[in-house]
């Protein structure tokens, strides 16, 4: 560490502690005022967790009727919910612990942004601004993995780059990266749209060391597969197929039909979601149970493509609305968090212009994530939880612009 680096690292640590403390405030407020926050019927991951505790079965995700073992959700977050329910016994206490864990995850995400900014741009200032902006977007989503996926992705990016700097790329760093990537995949499968571009960035910095890169990739693949093998084996034993998740087809179908709306909130209000989704439609749930989840999911996917072929203009109208709503989500309680997301999205637009001018390797990773990550969410009903795992990147880019504006203002007034 050079003489100049020590004060800078101290400043990063101080800002991180301040952002952690600041980030806890909106979460604690929502714990005390839990309007619009739920873990009851209608939340698939919570239903699976209750099934695990009460019946020992990773299954029955729908409230319409029991459908047996399931792969509608990755296993990691339902297992966490089940652990909380079992350990804390009291439903009220378990919910409070889950809410506080979500609040802590949101605060930690904000606190880590100065460190991420150091890794990307060798300055913590955009991350400090991004952390402040991120605090304003904090929303408790206890029924979903989104907040934990966000902080998990940040930690993946930080730890893999730190490991690379200490031991360089090779079998050891590849095993760590692969295990982390595999665990994130068990939390949220679209996380690959962040971890893969980031891994490509690591490899790009070591492109002259081809053998080391090969060892890194081989170890990464082995570790990621090892982490996912128990889940794949379990699903193969149930259905005779290697499946990682079985919910895209019916989500796709509930999102694109004669009564479909662009957002989940609108569909819930209109009743369309309940009429087309097995969670409330007992006939669809019975069909799923009879066919088996993989076959049912394929059938719903094929039926939806058939509907799209006869309703192309309506499909593109819905898709266009969802593209907008991914970046500007429909407002849900607490409304200030939704407005804050709109704000950082707007600020990130000129921030992207700044990145395009500089075009560093890290900036290309950000471009790739913004291009790839939202693609599956453009064709299904929009929800703020789909945006949450990459909010930190938007906040960083918005913070880059805010830091640039502040620097120019400071120069003009000195």
Short mmCIF file of C-alpha atoms in Angstrom, two decimals:
data_model
loop_
_atom_site.label_atom_id
_atom_site.label_comp_id
_atom_site.label_asym_id
_atom_site.label_seq_id
_atom_site.Cartn_x
_atom_site.Cartn_y
_atom_site.Cartn_z
CA UNK A 1 0.00 0.00 0.00
CA UNK A 2 1.39 3.38 -0.95
CA UNK A 3 1.26 6.47 1.24
CA UNK A 4 -1.51 7.93 -0.90
CA UNK A 5 -3.64 4.80 -0.76
CA UNK A 6 -3.91 4.62 3.05
CA UNK A 7 -5.99 7.79 3.56
CA UNK A 8 -8.16 6.85 0.61
CA UNK A 9 -8.91 3.42 2.06
CA UNK A 10 -9.70 4.98 5.42
CA UNK A 11 -12.12 7.37 3.69
CA UNK A 12 -13.80 4.42 1.95
CA UNK A 13 -14.21 2.63 5.28
CA UNK A 14 -15.64 5.71 6.97
CA UNK A 15 -18.13 6.33 4.19
CA UNK A 16 -19.11 2.67 4.16
CA UNK A 17 -19.91 2.75 7.88
CA UNK A 18 -21.90 5.97 7.41
CA UNK A 19 -23.83 4.51 4.48
CA UNK A 20 -24.53 1.32 6.43
CA UNK A 21 -26.01 3.32 9.29
CA UNK A 22 -27.96 5.56 6.92
CA UNK A 23 -29.13 2.58 4.90
CA UNK A 24 -30.67 0.91 7.94
CA UNK A 25 -33.06 3.81 8.54
CA UNK A 26 -35.54 3.22 5.68
CA UNK A 27 -35.53 -0.49 6.43
CA UNK A 28 -36.24 0.03 10.11
CA UNK A 29 -39.02 2.48 9.21
CA UNK A 30 -40.63 -0.17 7.00
CA UNK A 31 -40.27 -2.80 9.73
CA UNK A 32 -42.24 -0.49 12.03
CA UNK A 33 -44.71 0.47 9.25
CA UNK A 34 -45.09 -2.75 7.20
CA UNK A 35 -47.76 -1.46 4.82
CA UNK A 36 -47.71 -3.37 1.54
CA UNK A 37 -45.24 -5.96 2.88
CA UNK A 38 -46.34 -9.58 2.95
CA UNK A 39 -45.25 -13.17 3.47
CA UNK A 40 -48.68 -14.75 3.37
CA UNK A 41 -50.70 -16.51 0.63
CA UNK A 42 -49.72 -15.68 -2.92
CA UNK A 43 -45.97 -15.62 -2.30
CA UNK A 44 -44.50 -18.77 -3.75
CA UNK A 45 -41.16 -18.79 -1.94
CA UNK A 46 -42.88 -18.25 1.42
CA UNK A 47 -45.37 -21.03 0.63
CA UNK A 48 -42.51 -23.42 -0.15
CA UNK A 49 -40.83 -22.46 3.12
CA UNK A 50 -43.98 -23.25 5.09
CA UNK A 51 -44.30 -26.56 3.26
CA UNK A 52 -40.72 -27.41 4.25
CA UNK A 53 -41.38 -26.65 7.91
CA UNK A 54 -44.81 -28.28 8.14
CA UNK A 55 -44.43 -31.27 5.80
CA UNK A 56 -40.72 -31.57 5.01
CA UNK A 57 -41.44 -31.09 1.30
CA UNK A 58 -39.90 -28.49 -0.98
CA UNK A 59 -43.22 -28.02 -2.73
CA UNK A 60 -46.81 -26.77 -2.75
CA UNK A 61 -46.05 -23.20 -3.90
CA UNK A 62 -49.66 -22.32 -4.80
CA UNK A 63 -52.61 -21.42 -2.61
CA UNK A 64 -55.25 -22.86 -5.00
CA UNK A 65 -54.37 -26.49 -4.15
CA UNK A 66 -51.35 -28.66 -3.22
CA UNK A 67 -49.29 -29.63 -6.26
CA UNK A 68 -46.47 -31.58 -4.60
CA UNK A 69 -42.70 -31.19 -5.03
CA UNK A 70 -41.67 -28.14 -7.01
CA UNK A 71 -38.84 -26.43 -8.85
CA UNK A 72 -40.77 -23.21 -9.46
CA UNK A 73 -38.22 -21.31 -7.36
CA UNK A 74 -34.48 -21.76 -6.80
CA UNK A 75 -33.91 -23.40 -3.42
CA UNK A 76 -31.68 -21.03 -1.47
CA UNK A 77 -34.08 -18.28 -0.38
CA UNK A 78 -37.00 -20.61 0.50
CA UNK A 79 -34.53 -22.58 2.62
CA UNK A 80 -33.54 -19.37 4.41
CA UNK A 81 -37.20 -18.53 5.07
CA UNK A 82 -37.85 -22.06 6.32
CA UNK A 83 -34.84 -21.83 8.65
CA UNK A 84 -36.16 -18.59 10.15
CA UNK A 85 -39.63 -20.07 10.64
CA UNK A 86 -38.27 -23.21 12.28
CA UNK A 87 -35.68 -21.54 14.51
CA UNK A 88 -37.80 -18.68 15.78
CA UNK A 89 -41.03 -20.70 16.17
CA UNK A 90 -43.28 -17.68 16.68
CA UNK A 91 -44.62 -16.48 13.29
CA UNK A 92 -44.44 -12.87 14.44
CA UNK A 93 -40.82 -13.18 15.56
CA UNK A 94 -39.82 -15.06 12.40
CA UNK A 95 -41.34 -12.35 10.20
CA UNK A 96 -39.54 -9.64 12.17
CA UNK A 97 -36.21 -11.43 11.74
CA UNK A 98 -36.81 -11.85 8.00
CA UNK A 99 -37.71 -8.17 7.66
CA UNK A 100 -34.63 -7.09 9.58
CA UNK A 101 -32.43 -9.37 7.44
CA UNK A 102 -33.83 -7.72 4.31
CA UNK A 103 -33.22 -4.27 5.81
CA UNK A 104 -29.62 -5.25 6.61
CA UNK A 105 -29.08 -6.58 3.07
CA UNK A 106 -30.28 -3.31 1.54
CA UNK A 107 -28.08 -1.26 3.88
CA UNK A 108 -25.04 -3.44 3.16
CA UNK A 109 -25.55 -3.02 -0.58
CA UNK A 110 -25.40 0.77 -0.22
CA UNK A 111 -22.38 0.56 2.11
CA UNK A 112 -20.36 -1.53 -0.36
CA UNK A 113 -20.74 0.81 -3.32
CA UNK A 114 -17.70 3.00 -2.51
CA UNK A 115 -15.55 -0.15 -2.58
CA UNK A 116 -17.07 -1.25 -5.89
CA UNK A 117 -16.39 2.21 -7.29
CA UNK A 118 -12.75 1.85 -6.26
CA UNK A 119 -12.53 -1.44 -8.14
CA UNK A 120 -14.17 -0.04 -11.26
CA UNK A 121 -12.77 3.48 -11.48
CA UNK A 122 -10.06 3.77 -8.79
CA UNK A 123 -12.05 6.41 -6.92
CA UNK A 124 -14.75 5.95 -4.25
CA UNK A 125 -16.59 9.19 -5.05
CA UNK A 126 -19.15 7.79 -7.56
CA UNK A 127 -19.82 4.96 -5.11
CA UNK A 128 -20.41 7.41 -2.27
CA UNK A 129 -22.95 9.30 -4.35
CA UNK A 130 -24.40 6.00 -5.57
CA UNK A 131 -24.65 4.72 -2.01
CA UNK A 132 -26.64 7.75 -0.91
CA UNK A 133 -28.95 7.34 -3.91
CA UNK A 134 -29.25 3.61 -3.21
CA UNK A 135 -30.44 4.25 0.35
CA UNK A 136 -33.42 6.17 -1.00
CA UNK A 137 -34.51 3.19 -3.15
CA UNK A 138 -34.46 0.66 -0.28
CA UNK A 139 -37.66 -1.38 -0.18
CA UNK A 140 -38.31 -4.47 1.91
CA UNK A 141 -39.17 -7.48 -0.26
CA UNK A 142 -39.16 -10.28 2.32
CA UNK A 143 -41.07 -12.75 0.14
CA UNK A 144 -38.41 -12.67 -2.56
CA UNK A 145 -34.67 -13.12 -2.89
CA UNK A 146 -34.10 -9.75 -4.62
CA UNK A 147 -32.33 -7.85 -1.82
CA UNK A 148 -30.05 -10.79 -1.03
CA UNK A 149 -29.29 -11.33 -4.71
CA UNK A 150 -28.28 -7.68 -4.99
CA UNK A 151 -25.83 -7.80 -2.10
CA UNK A 152 -24.62 -11.24 -3.21
CA UNK A 153 -23.74 -9.91 -6.66
CA UNK A 154 -21.87 -6.96 -5.13
CA UNK A 155 -19.88 -9.28 -2.87
CA UNK A 156 -19.13 -11.59 -5.81
CA UNK A 157 -17.67 -8.69 -7.79
CA UNK A 158 -15.64 -7.40 -4.85
CA UNK A 159 -14.26 -10.72 -3.64
CA UNK A 160 -13.34 -12.08 -7.07
CA UNK A 161 -11.37 -8.94 -7.94
CA UNK A 162 -9.71 -8.90 -4.50
CA UNK A 163 -8.77 -12.56 -4.90
CA UNK A 164 -7.39 -11.89 -8.37
CA UNK A 165 -5.19 -9.11 -7.02
CA UNK A 166 -3.84 -11.31 -4.22
CA UNK A 167 -3.32 -14.67 -5.91
CA UNK A 168 -4.01 -13.88 -9.59
CA UNK A 169 -6.20 -16.08 -11.75
CA UNK A 170 -5.80 -19.82 -11.48
CA UNK A 171 -7.39 -22.93 -10.01
CA UNK A 172 -7.82 -21.46 -6.52
CA UNK A 173 -9.53 -18.26 -7.61
CA UNK A 174 -11.56 -20.22 -10.15
CA UNK A 175 -12.91 -22.54 -7.45
CA UNK A 176 -13.98 -19.59 -5.32
CA UNK A 177 -15.57 -17.76 -8.24
CA UNK A 178 -17.36 -20.92 -9.40
CA UNK A 179 -18.70 -21.76 -5.95
CA UNK A 180 -19.93 -18.17 -5.53
CA UNK A 181 -21.49 -18.17 -8.98
CA UNK A 182 -23.19 -21.49 -8.29
CA UNK A 183 -24.60 -20.25 -4.98
CA UNK A 184 -25.94 -17.09 -6.63
CA UNK A 185 -27.54 -19.26 -9.31
CA UNK A 186 -29.31 -21.16 -6.53
CA UNK A 187 -30.57 -17.81 -5.28
CA UNK A 188 -31.54 -16.24 -8.62
CA UNK A 189 -30.78 -17.68 -12.03
CA UNK A 190 -30.64 -14.33 -13.89
CA UNK A 191 -27.63 -13.53 -11.69
CA UNK A 192 -25.60 -15.19 -14.46
CA UNK A 193 -26.23 -12.06 -16.53
CA UNK A 194 -24.02 -10.22 -14.03
CA UNK A 195 -21.53 -12.87 -12.94
CA UNK A 196 -20.63 -13.96 -16.48
CA UNK A 197 -19.79 -10.45 -17.80
CA UNK A 198 -17.83 -9.77 -14.62
CA UNK A 199 -15.89 -13.01 -15.07
CA UNK A 200 -15.17 -11.97 -18.65
CA UNK A 201 -13.70 -8.73 -17.26
CA UNK A 202 -11.41 -10.71 -14.95
CA UNK A 203 -10.24 -12.83 -17.86
CA UNK A 204 -9.69 -9.78 -20.06
CA UNK A 205 -7.19 -8.40 -17.56
CA UNK A 206 -5.26 -11.69 -17.68
CA UNK A 207 -5.50 -12.44 -21.39
CA UNK A 208 -1.74 -12.83 -21.74
CA UNK A 209 -1.70 -15.67 -19.19
CA UNK A 210 -3.67 -18.20 -21.25
CA UNK A 211 -2.84 -21.27 -19.17
CA UNK A 212 -3.87 -19.51 -15.97
CA UNK A 213 -7.13 -18.47 -17.61
CA UNK A 214 -7.82 -22.05 -18.70
CA UNK A 215 -7.19 -23.34 -15.16
CA UNK A 216 -9.44 -20.60 -13.81
CA UNK A 217 -12.30 -21.45 -16.19
CA UNK A 218 -12.00 -25.20 -15.62
CA UNK A 219 -12.07 -24.78 -11.83
CA UNK A 220 -14.93 -22.30 -12.09
CA UNK A 221 -17.05 -24.71 -14.15
CA UNK A 222 -16.34 -27.65 -11.82
CA UNK A 223 -17.17 -25.67 -8.67
CA UNK A 224 -20.34 -24.12 -10.14
CA UNK A 225 -21.55 -27.53 -11.30
CA UNK A 226 -20.77 -29.12 -7.92
CA UNK A 227 -22.84 -26.50 -6.11
CA UNK A 228 -25.80 -27.08 -8.44
CA UNK A 229 -25.53 -30.86 -8.74
CA UNK A 230 -27.71 -31.73 -5.70
CA UNK A 231 -30.54 -29.55 -7.05
CA UNK A 232 -30.22 -31.01 -10.55
CA UNK A 233 -30.10 -34.56 -9.16
CA UNK A 234 -33.18 -33.94 -7.05
CA UNK A 235 -35.14 -32.61 -10.02
CA UNK A 236 -33.99 -35.46 -12.26
CA UNK A 237 -35.14 -37.99 -9.68
CA UNK A 238 -38.60 -36.35 -9.67
CA UNK A 239 -39.20 -35.79 -13.38
CA UNK A 240 -36.45 -37.63 -15.27
CA UNK A 241 -35.19 -34.33 -16.68
CA UNK A 242 -32.31 -32.00 -15.88
CA UNK A 243 -34.23 -28.85 -15.05
CA UNK A 244 -33.14 -25.90 -12.94
CA UNK A 245 -36.47 -24.09 -12.72
CA UNK A 246 -40.02 -24.68 -13.95
CA UNK A 247 -41.88 -21.39 -13.74
CA UNK A 248 -41.09 -19.44 -16.90
CA UNK A 249 -43.81 -21.01 -19.04
CA UNK A 250 -46.76 -20.27 -16.79
CA UNK A 251 -45.37 -16.81 -15.89
CA UNK A 252 -44.99 -16.14 -19.62
CA UNK A 253 -48.56 -17.34 -20.13
CA UNK A 254 -50.02 -15.25 -17.30
CA UNK A 255 -48.23 -12.24 -18.80
CA UNK A 256 -49.36 -12.59 -22.41
CA UNK A 257 -53.02 -13.38 -22.99
CA UNK A 258 -56.33 -11.70 -23.80
CA UNK A 259 -56.65 -9.96 -20.42
CA UNK A 260 -52.95 -9.31 -19.76
CA UNK A 261 -51.63 -6.03 -18.41
CA UNK A 262 -48.03 -4.85 -18.48
CA UNK A 263 -47.42 -4.87 -14.71
CA UNK A 264 -48.09 -7.38 -11.96
CA UNK A 265 -49.81 -4.68 -9.92
CA UNK A 266 -52.27 -3.95 -12.76
CA UNK A 267 -52.96 -7.67 -13.31
CA UNK A 268 -53.65 -8.22 -9.63
CA UNK A 269 -56.06 -5.31 -9.59
CA UNK A 270 -57.86 -6.48 -12.74
CA UNK A 271 -58.05 -10.14 -11.67
CA UNK A 272 -56.26 -11.34 -14.80
CA UNK A 273 -53.35 -12.81 -12.87
CA UNK A 274 -55.65 -14.90 -10.70
CA UNK A 275 -57.56 -16.12 -13.74
CA UNK A 276 -54.49 -17.32 -15.65
CA UNK A 277 -51.95 -18.32 -12.97
CA UNK A 278 -52.01 -21.64 -11.06
CA UNK A 279 -51.60 -19.79 -7.78
CA UNK A 280 -55.31 -18.86 -7.83
CA UNK A 281 -56.65 -20.91 -10.74
CA UNK A 282 -57.29 -24.38 -9.33
CA UNK A 283 -57.90 -25.83 -12.79
CA UNK A 284 -54.45 -24.75 -13.94
CA UNK A 285 -52.90 -26.05 -10.71
CA UNK A 286 -54.63 -29.41 -11.21
CA UNK A 287 -53.37 -29.52 -14.79
CA UNK A 288 -49.83 -28.81 -13.54
CA UNK A 289 -50.08 -31.60 -10.95
CA UNK A 290 -51.34 -34.08 -13.53
CA UNK A 291 -48.78 -33.24 -16.24
CA UNK A 292 -45.80 -32.63 -13.97
CA UNK A 293 -44.13 -29.25 -13.68
CA UNK A 294 -41.65 -29.47 -16.60
CA UNK A 295 -44.28 -30.71 -19.06
CA UNK A 296 -46.83 -28.15 -17.86
CA UNK A 297 -44.29 -25.35 -18.13
CA UNK A 298 -43.44 -26.34 -21.71
CA UNK A 299 -47.12 -26.56 -22.63
CA UNK A 300 -47.84 -23.08 -21.24
CA UNK A 301 -44.85 -21.70 -23.11
CA UNK A 302 -46.01 -23.23 -26.40
CA UNK A 303 -49.57 -21.98 -25.86
CA UNK A 304 -48.28 -18.48 -25.21
CA UNK A 305 -46.18 -18.45 -28.37
CA UNK A 306 -49.28 -19.53 -30.27
CA UNK A 307 -51.21 -16.60 -28.73
CA UNK A 308 -48.39 -14.20 -29.64
CA UNK A 309 -48.45 -15.39 -33.26
CA UNK A 310 -52.11 -14.37 -33.51
CA UNK A 311 -51.80 -11.19 -31.40
CA UNK A 312 -48.44 -9.69 -32.39
CA UNK A 313 -49.44 -6.05 -31.97
CA UNK A 314 -50.80 -6.65 -28.45
CA UNK A 315 -47.65 -8.58 -27.51
CA UNK A 316 -45.38 -5.76 -28.65
CA UNK A 317 -47.57 -3.23 -26.88
CA UNK A 318 -47.23 -5.20 -23.63
CA UNK A 319 -43.48 -5.66 -24.20
CA UNK A 320 -42.98 -1.96 -24.83
CA UNK A 321 -44.78 -1.15 -21.59
CA UNK A 322 -42.61 -3.62 -19.69
CA UNK A 323 -39.41 -2.20 -21.09
CA UNK A 324 -40.43 1.17 -19.70
CA UNK A 325 -41.62 -0.34 -16.41
CA UNK A 326 -38.43 -2.30 -15.84
CA UNK A 327 -36.55 0.98 -15.65
CA UNK A 328 -39.46 3.00 -14.21
CA UNK A 329 -41.39 0.44 -12.13
CA UNK A 330 -45.05 0.87 -11.24
CA UNK A 331 -45.31 2.67 -7.91
CA UNK A 332 -45.88 0.45 -4.88
CA UNK A 333 -45.78 1.20 -1.16
CA UNK A 334 -43.55 2.88 0.00
CA UNK A 335 -44.00 5.28 -2.90
CA UNK A 336 -40.87 7.28 -2.13
CA UNK A 337 -38.73 4.24 -2.95
CA UNK A 338 -40.38 4.01 -6.38
CA UNK A 339 -39.79 7.68 -7.08
CA UNK A 340 -36.16 7.24 -6.00
CA UNK A 341 -35.74 4.40 -8.53
CA UNK A 342 -37.15 6.67 -11.23
CA UNK A 343 -34.68 9.34 -10.12
CA UNK A 344 -31.56 7.17 -10.31
CA UNK A 345 -32.71 5.84 -13.69
CA UNK A 346 -32.93 9.39 -15.02
CA UNK A 347 -29.55 10.32 -13.53
CA UNK A 348 -27.98 7.16 -14.96
CA UNK A 349 -28.75 8.23 -18.53
CA UNK A 350 -26.15 11.04 -18.62
CA UNK A 351 -23.97 8.78 -16.50
CA UNK A 352 -24.02 6.23 -19.33
CA UNK A 353 -22.94 8.98 -21.74
CA UNK A 354 -19.90 9.61 -19.51
CA UNK A 355 -19.08 5.89 -19.52
CA UNK A 356 -19.41 5.73 -23.31
CA UNK A 357 -16.85 8.49 -23.64
CA UNK A 358 -14.29 6.70 -21.48
CA UNK A 359 -15.04 3.10 -22.53
CA UNK A 360 -12.96 1.27 -19.97
CA UNK A 361 -13.22 -2.52 -19.69
CA UNK A 362 -15.39 -2.15 -16.58
CA UNK A 363 -17.74 0.17 -18.44
CA UNK A 364 -18.30 -2.49 -21.09
CA UNK A 365 -19.34 -4.89 -18.34
CA UNK A 366 -21.95 -2.39 -17.16
CA UNK A 367 -23.23 -1.97 -20.73
CA UNK A 368 -23.47 -5.75 -21.09
CA UNK A 369 -25.43 -6.14 -17.84
CA UNK A 370 -27.87 -3.36 -18.74
CA UNK A 371 -28.38 -4.98 -22.14
CA UNK A 372 -28.65 -8.65 -21.12
CA UNK A 373 -30.10 -8.76 -17.60
CA UNK A 374 -33.53 -7.21 -18.36
CA UNK A 375 -34.26 -9.29 -21.49
CA UNK A 376 -36.36 -12.04 -19.82
CA UNK A 377 -38.24 -9.41 -17.82
CA UNK A 378 -39.31 -7.53 -20.92
CA UNK A 379 -41.72 -10.35 -21.84
CA UNK A 380 -43.31 -11.02 -18.44
CA UNK A 381 -45.35 -8.86 -16.09
CA UNK A 382 -43.21 -6.12 -14.60
CA UNK A 383 -42.45 -5.88 -10.89
CA UNK A 384 -39.99 -3.84 -8.86
CA UNK A 385 -38.42 -7.02 -7.49
CA UNK A 386 -37.04 -7.84 -10.95
CA UNK A 387 -35.10 -4.56 -11.00
CA UNK A 388 -33.76 -4.75 -7.45
CA UNK A 389 -30.77 -7.11 -8.08
CA UNK A 390 -29.17 -4.59 -10.47
CA UNK A 391 -30.23 -1.37 -8.75
CA UNK A 392 -26.69 -1.03 -7.37
CA UNK A 393 -25.24 -0.75 -10.87
CA UNK A 394 -27.79 1.91 -11.83
CA UNK A 395 -26.97 3.78 -8.62
CA UNK A 396 -23.24 3.61 -9.41
CA UNK A 397 -23.74 5.02 -12.90
CA UNK A 398 -26.04 7.73 -11.53
CA UNK A 399 -23.41 8.42 -8.86
CA UNK A 400 -20.79 8.78 -11.58
CA UNK A 401 -22.84 11.57 -13.14
CA UNK A 402 -23.59 13.22 -9.77
CA UNK A 403 -19.88 13.16 -8.89
CA UNK A 404 -19.02 14.76 -12.22
CA UNK A 405 -21.56 17.54 -11.71
CA UNK A 406 -20.35 18.18 -8.16
CA UNK A 407 -16.70 18.30 -9.29
CA UNK A 408 -17.52 20.89 -11.93
CA UNK A 409 -19.53 22.92 -9.46
CA UNK A 410 -16.67 22.84 -6.95
CA UNK A 411 -14.18 23.98 -9.57
CA UNK A 412 -16.45 26.82 -10.62
CA UNK A 413 -16.77 28.04 -7.03
CA UNK A 414 -13.09 27.82 -6.09
#
